[in-house]
Amino acid sequence: MNAHDIILKPVITEKSNDGVAAKRYAFIVDPRADKTQVKAAIEEVFDVKVESVNIVNVRGKLKRQGRTSGYTSKRKKAYVTLTESSKAIPFFETLS
């Protein structure tokens, strides 16, 4: 897999923005990717040094519309912490 295939999109919420000051970022990643693949992809794409990666499997939520019901798609979230000596990711700095 390519590094850009592993990282699908950043997670931009209030909770994830609280971690930007501590160089902790959240991304939606490919469901088949593991921690080492996510770490390598982040380091390659953003040119930073990753200290740790925590991964969370998020179940799909039950949604109803009238009589029909279904589930939203499941996804995998990765919380990435950078080292102290690493530079920050500029994309997240412009959002604050």
Tab-separated table of N, CA and C in Angstrom:
chain	number	residue	atom	x	y	z
A	1	MET	N	0.832	-1.189	0.000
A	1	MET	CA	0.000	0.000	0.000
A	1	MET	C	0.874	1.249	0.000
A	2	ASN	N	0.401	2.262	-0.667
A	2	ASN	CA	1.048	3.562	-0.721
A	2	ASN	C	0.753	4.322	0.578
A	3	ALA	N	1.608	5.245	0.965
A	3	ALA	CA	1.393	6.020	2.195
A	3	ALA	C	0.121	6.849	2.109
A	4	HIS	N	-0.193	7.339	0.921
A	4	HIS	CA	-1.406	8.147	0.757
A	4	HIS	C	-2.665	7.280	0.752
A	5	ASP	N	-2.522	5.981	0.540
A	5	ASP	CA	-3.664	5.072	0.627
A	5	ASP	C	-3.968	4.708	2.076
A	6	ILE	N	-2.976	4.787	2.934
A	6	ILE	CA	-3.167	4.434	4.345
A	6	ILE	C	-3.848	5.562	5.094
A	7	ILE	N	-3.399	6.801	4.901
A	7	ILE	CA	-3.987	7.956	5.582
A	7	ILE	C	-5.145	8.453	4.726
A	8	LEU	N	-6.371	8.310	5.221
A	8	LEU	CA	-7.531	8.700	4.432
A	8	LEU	C	-7.884	10.169	4.623
A	9	LYS	N	-8.005	10.625	5.887
A	9	LYS	CA	-8.301	12.032	6.137
A	9	LYS	C	-8.030	12.369	7.594
A	10	PRO	N	-7.812	13.640	7.889
A	10	PRO	CA	-7.614	14.044	9.285
A	10	PRO	C	-8.957	14.138	10.013
A	11	VAL	N	-8.911	13.979	11.314
A	11	VAL	CA	-10.102	14.139	12.145
A	11	VAL	C	-10.029	15.527	12.761
A	12	ILE	N	-11.025	16.354	12.470
A	12	ILE	CA	-11.029	17.730	12.961
A	12	ILE	C	-12.251	17.907	13.856
A	13	THR	N	-12.043	17.730	15.149
A	13	THR	CA	-13.090	17.912	16.147
A	13	THR	C	-12.504	18.717	17.306
A	14	GLU	N	-13.351	19.094	18.250
A	14	GLU	CA	-12.852	19.830	19.423
A	14	GLU	C	-11.871	18.969	20.216
A	15	LYS	N	-12.189	17.703	20.370
A	15	LYS	CA	-11.324	16.814	21.146
A	15	LYS	C	-9.966	16.639	20.469
A	16	SER	N	-9.962	16.495	19.143
A	16	SER	CA	-8.681	16.318	18.462
A	16	SER	C	-7.877	17.615	18.415
A	17	ASN	N	-8.550	18.766	18.385
A	17	ASN	CA	-7.843	20.041	18.389
A	17	ASN	C	-7.196	20.341	19.740
A	18	ASP	N	-7.692	19.744	20.814
A	18	ASP	CA	-7.065	19.934	22.127
A	18	ASP	C	-5.670	19.324	22.172
A	19	GLY	N	-5.407	18.307	21.378
A	19	GLY	CA	-4.119	17.643	21.387
A	19	GLY	C	-3.078	18.269	20.479
A	20	VAL	N	-3.459	19.259	19.670
A	20	VAL	CA	-2.525	19.859	18.710
A	20	VAL	C	-1.360	20.539	19.433
A	21	ALA	N	-1.620	21.162	20.566
A	21	ALA	CA	-0.552	21.834	21.310
A	21	ALA	C	0.482	20.824	21.829
A	22	ALA	N	0.047	19.592	22.104
A	22	ALA	CA	0.952	18.543	22.583
A	22	ALA	C	1.469	17.669	21.447
A	23	LYS	N	1.286	18.123	20.209
A	23	LYS	CA	1.704	17.381	19.004
A	23	LYS	C	1.055	16.004	18.930
A	24	ARG	N	-0.243	15.968	19.213
A	24	ARG	CA	-1.033	14.736	19.126
A	24	ARG	C	-2.135	14.980	18.102
A	25	TYR	N	-2.145	14.163	17.051
A	25	TYR	CA	-3.052	14.362	15.927
A	25	TYR	C	-3.881	13.110	15.689
A	26	ALA	N	-5.073	13.285	15.100
A	26	ALA	CA	-5.970	12.162	14.831
A	26	ALA	C	-6.235	12.068	13.330
A	27	PHE	N	-6.239	10.844	12.824
A	27	PHE	CA	-6.480	10.588	11.410
A	27	PHE	C	-7.415	9.395	11.249
A	28	ILE	N	-8.221	9.407	10.190
A	28	ILE	CA	-8.948	8.221	9.761
A	28	ILE	C	-7.990	7.471	8.833
A	29	VAL	N	-7.760	6.195	9.111
A	29	VAL	CA	-6.808	5.416	8.328
A	29	VAL	C	-7.508	4.202	7.724
A	30	ASP	N	-6.813	3.548	6.819
A	30	ASP	CA	-7.340	2.354	6.166
A	30	ASP	C	-7.603	1.272	7.214
A	31	PRO	N	-8.754	0.603	7.147
A	31	PRO	CA	-9.078	-0.411	8.169
A	31	PRO	C	-8.111	-1.593	8.214
A	32	ARG	N	-7.367	-1.830	7.147
A	32	ARG	CA	-6.427	-2.950	7.114
A	32	ARG	C	-5.037	-2.564	7.609
A	33	ALA	N	-4.795	-1.291	7.869
A	33	ALA	CA	-3.463	-0.820	8.262
A	33	ALA	C	-3.207	-1.108	9.740
A	34	ASP	N	-1.940	-1.410	10.076
A	34	ASP	CA	-1.564	-1.594	11.469
A	34	ASP	C	-0.703	-0.408	11.927
A	35	LYS	N	-0.261	-0.459	13.183
A	35	LYS	CA	0.455	0.678	13.770
A	35	LYS	C	1.743	1.009	13.029
A	36	THR	N	2.498	0.003	12.653
A	36	THR	CA	3.769	0.271	11.980
A	36	THR	C	3.560	0.879	10.603
A	37	GLN	N	2.528	0.455	9.896
A	37	GLN	CA	2.232	1.042	8.588
A	37	GLN	C	1.776	2.483	8.734
A	38	VAL	N	0.964	2.770	9.757
A	38	VAL	CA	0.492	4.145	9.992
A	38	VAL	C	1.673	5.036	10.354
A	39	LYS	N	2.562	4.543	11.209
A	39	LYS	CA	3.740	5.321	11.614
A	39	LYS	C	4.610	5.658	10.404
A	40	ALA	N	4.872	4.679	9.563
A	40	ALA	CA	5.695	4.901	8.372
A	40	ALA	C	5.022	5.868	7.406
A	41	ALA	N	3.713	5.774	7.256
A	41	ALA	CA	2.988	6.652	6.336
A	41	ALA	C	3.001	8.100	6.821
A	42	ILE	N	2.786	8.318	8.111
A	42	ILE	CA	2.798	9.678	8.666
A	42	ILE	C	4.189	10.290	8.514
A	43	GLU	N	5.226	9.517	8.817
A	43	GLU	CA	6.587	10.030	8.697
A	43	GLU	C	6.933	10.357	7.246
A	44	GLU	N	6.449	9.566	6.314
A	44	GLU	CA	6.744	9.808	4.902
A	44	GLU	C	5.979	11.006	4.349
A	45	VAL	N	4.702	11.104	4.656
A	45	VAL	CA	3.867	12.149	4.067
A	45	VAL	C	4.169	13.520	4.663
A	46	PHE	N	4.291	13.608	5.993
A	46	PHE	CA	4.441	14.905	6.646
A	46	PHE	C	5.883	15.236	7.025
A	47	ASP	N	6.821	14.330	6.819
A	47	ASP	CA	8.238	14.538	7.126
A	47	ASP	C	8.443	14.913	8.597
A	48	VAL	N	7.883	14.094	9.488
A	48	VAL	CA	7.993	14.295	10.931
A	48	VAL	C	8.483	12.993	11.566
A	49	LYS	N	8.783	13.037	12.863
A	49	LYS	CA	9.211	11.854	13.605
A	49	LYS	C	8.096	11.470	14.579
A	50	VAL	N	7.579	10.253	14.457
A	50	VAL	CA	6.459	9.789	15.274
A	50	VAL	C	6.984	9.054	16.505
A	51	GLU	N	6.439	9.416	17.672
A	51	GLU	CA	6.814	8.751	18.912
A	51	GLU	C	5.924	7.537	19.164
A	52	SER	N	4.602	7.716	19.050
A	52	SER	CA	3.695	6.593	19.302
A	52	SER	C	2.443	6.717	18.448
A	53	VAL	N	1.801	5.562	18.242
A	53	VAL	CA	0.551	5.493	17.481
A	53	VAL	C	-0.436	4.654	18.288
A	54	ASN	N	-1.608	5.192	18.531
A	54	ASN	CA	-2.694	4.446	19.165
A	54	ASN	C	-3.821	4.324	18.158
A	55	ILE	N	-4.391	3.128	18.038
A	55	ILE	CA	-5.425	2.871	17.031
A	55	ILE	C	-6.720	2.470	17.720
A	56	VAL	N	-7.837	3.014	17.205
A	56	VAL	CA	-9.163	2.730	17.731
A	56	VAL	C	-10.045	2.271	16.575
A	57	ASN	N	-10.679	1.112	16.726
A	57	ASN	CA	-11.670	0.660	15.758
A	57	ASN	C	-13.023	1.216	16.165
A	58	VAL	N	-13.649	1.991	15.294
A	58	VAL	CA	-14.920	2.645	15.600
A	58	VAL	C	-16.031	1.879	14.887
A	59	ARG	N	-16.991	1.403	15.658
A	59	ARG	CA	-18.138	0.691	15.078
A	59	ARG	C	-19.042	1.674	14.348
A	60	GLY	N	-19.811	1.190	13.401
A	60	GLY	CA	-20.802	2.018	12.726
A	60	GLY	C	-21.982	2.270	13.650
A	61	LYS	N	-22.568	3.463	13.567
A	61	LYS	CA	-23.705	3.807	14.408
A	61	LYS	C	-25.004	3.415	13.722
A	62	LEU	N	-26.000	3.037	14.510
A	62	LEU	CA	-27.318	2.717	13.983
A	62	LEU	C	-28.046	4.015	13.660
A	63	LYS	N	-28.478	4.151	12.428
A	63	LYS	CA	-29.218	5.339	11.990
A	63	LYS	C	-30.554	4.886	11.431
A	64	ARG	N	-31.595	5.687	11.690
A	64	ARG	CA	-32.921	5.358	11.187
A	64	ARG	C	-33.457	6.496	10.347
A	65	GLN	N	-34.152	6.128	9.285
A	65	GLN	CA	-34.847	7.109	8.464
A	65	GLN	C	-36.222	6.523	8.182
A	66	GLY	N	-37.213	6.991	8.937
A	66	GLY	CA	-38.543	6.418	8.791
A	66	GLY	C	-38.561	4.988	9.283
A	67	ARG	N	-39.026	4.086	8.440
A	67	ARG	CA	-39.097	2.676	8.814
A	67	ARG	C	-37.781	1.941	8.612
A	68	THR	N	-36.961	2.437	7.722
A	68	THR	CA	-35.719	1.735	7.417
A	68	THR	C	-34.614	2.141	8.380
A	69	SER	N	-33.755	1.194	8.680
A	69	SER	CA	-32.619	1.488	9.554
A	69	SER	C	-31.392	0.796	8.990
A	70	GLY	N	-30.252	1.346	9.343
A	70	GLY	CA	-28.999	0.778	8.877
A	70	GLY	C	-27.860	1.323	9.702
A	71	TYR	N	-26.676	0.902	9.370
A	71	TYR	CA	-25.496	1.320	10.104
A	71	TYR	C	-24.601	2.181	9.221
A	72	THR	N	-23.978	3.183	9.832
A	72	THR	CA	-22.959	3.943	9.118
A	72	THR	C	-21.730	3.059	8.981
A	73	SER	N	-20.809	3.441	8.132
A	73	SER	CA	-19.658	2.586	7.887
A	73	SER	C	-18.713	2.600	9.095
A	74	LYS	N	-18.094	1.457	9.344
A	74	LYS	CA	-17.102	1.385	10.413
A	74	LYS	C	-15.801	1.967	9.885
A	75	ARG	N	-14.944	2.419	10.815
A	75	ARG	CA	-13.691	3.039	10.404
A	75	ARG	C	-12.636	2.813	11.481
A	76	LYS	N	-11.411	3.139	11.136
A	76	LYS	CA	-10.293	3.000	12.063
A	76	LYS	C	-9.658	4.361	12.249
A	77	LYS	N	-9.513	4.771	13.521
A	77	LYS	CA	-8.899	6.053	13.859
A	77	LYS	C	-7.518	5.822	14.436
A	78	ALA	N	-6.587	6.669	14.055
A	78	ALA	CA	-5.236	6.579	14.589
A	78	ALA	C	-4.894	7.892	15.285
A	79	TYR	N	-4.475	7.794	16.537
A	79	TYR	CA	-3.999	8.950	17.282
A	79	TYR	C	-2.477	8.897	17.266
A	80	VAL	N	-1.860	9.907	16.661
A	80	VAL	CA	-0.419	9.923	16.439
A	80	VAL	C	0.213	10.994	17.318
A	81	THR	N	1.216	10.621	18.107
A	81	THR	CA	1.961	11.566	18.931
A	81	THR	C	3.355	11.714	18.346
A	82	LEU	N	3.756	12.969	18.122
A	82	LEU	CA	5.076	13.247	17.570
A	82	LEU	C	6.089	13.434	18.687
A	83	THR	N	7.369	13.295	18.357
A	83	THR	CA	8.420	13.516	19.342
A	83	THR	C	8.554	15.012	19.638
A	84	GLU	N	9.205	15.327	20.752
A	84	GLU	CA	9.388	16.739	21.141
A	84	GLU	C	10.242	17.488	20.133
A	85	SER	N	11.234	16.820	19.574
A	85	SER	CA	12.142	17.489	18.646
A	85	SER	C	11.564	17.612	17.237
A	86	SER	N	10.462	16.942	16.974
A	86	SER	CA	9.861	16.963	15.642
A	86	SER	C	9.103	18.274	15.416
A	87	LYS	N	9.042	18.680	14.159
A	87	LYS	CA	8.253	19.871	13.834
A	87	LYS	C	6.770	19.506	13.831
A	88	ALA	N	5.919	20.512	13.961
A	88	ALA	CA	4.475	20.291	13.964
A	88	ALA	C	3.973	20.116	12.534
A	89	ILE	N	2.801	19.509	12.392
A	89	ILE	CA	2.192	19.346	11.074
A	89	ILE	C	1.495	20.659	10.723
A	90	PRO	N	1.901	21.326	9.634
A	90	PRO	CA	1.380	22.672	9.335
A	90	PRO	C	-0.115	22.714	9.078
A	91	PHE	N	-0.697	21.642	8.545
A	91	PHE	CA	-2.134	21.631	8.258
A	91	PHE	C	-2.956	21.890	9.517
A	92	PHE	N	-2.596	21.256	10.621
A	92	PHE	CA	-3.352	21.403	11.868
A	92	PHE	C	-3.072	22.747	12.538
A	93	GLU	N	-1.887	23.329	12.310
A	93	GLU	CA	-1.552	24.615	12.920
A	93	GLU	C	-2.406	25.743	12.347
A	94	THR	N	-2.793	25.649	11.079
A	94	THR	CA	-3.589	26.710	10.457
A	94	THR	C	-5.033	26.686	10.945
A	95	LEU	N	-5.487	25.578	11.529
A	95	LEU	CA	-6.869	25.465	11.986
A	95	LEU	C	-7.097	26.121	13.327
A	96	SER	N	-6.077	26.239	14.150
A	96	SER	CA	-6.235	26.773	15.508
A	96	SER	C	-6.455	28.272	15.516
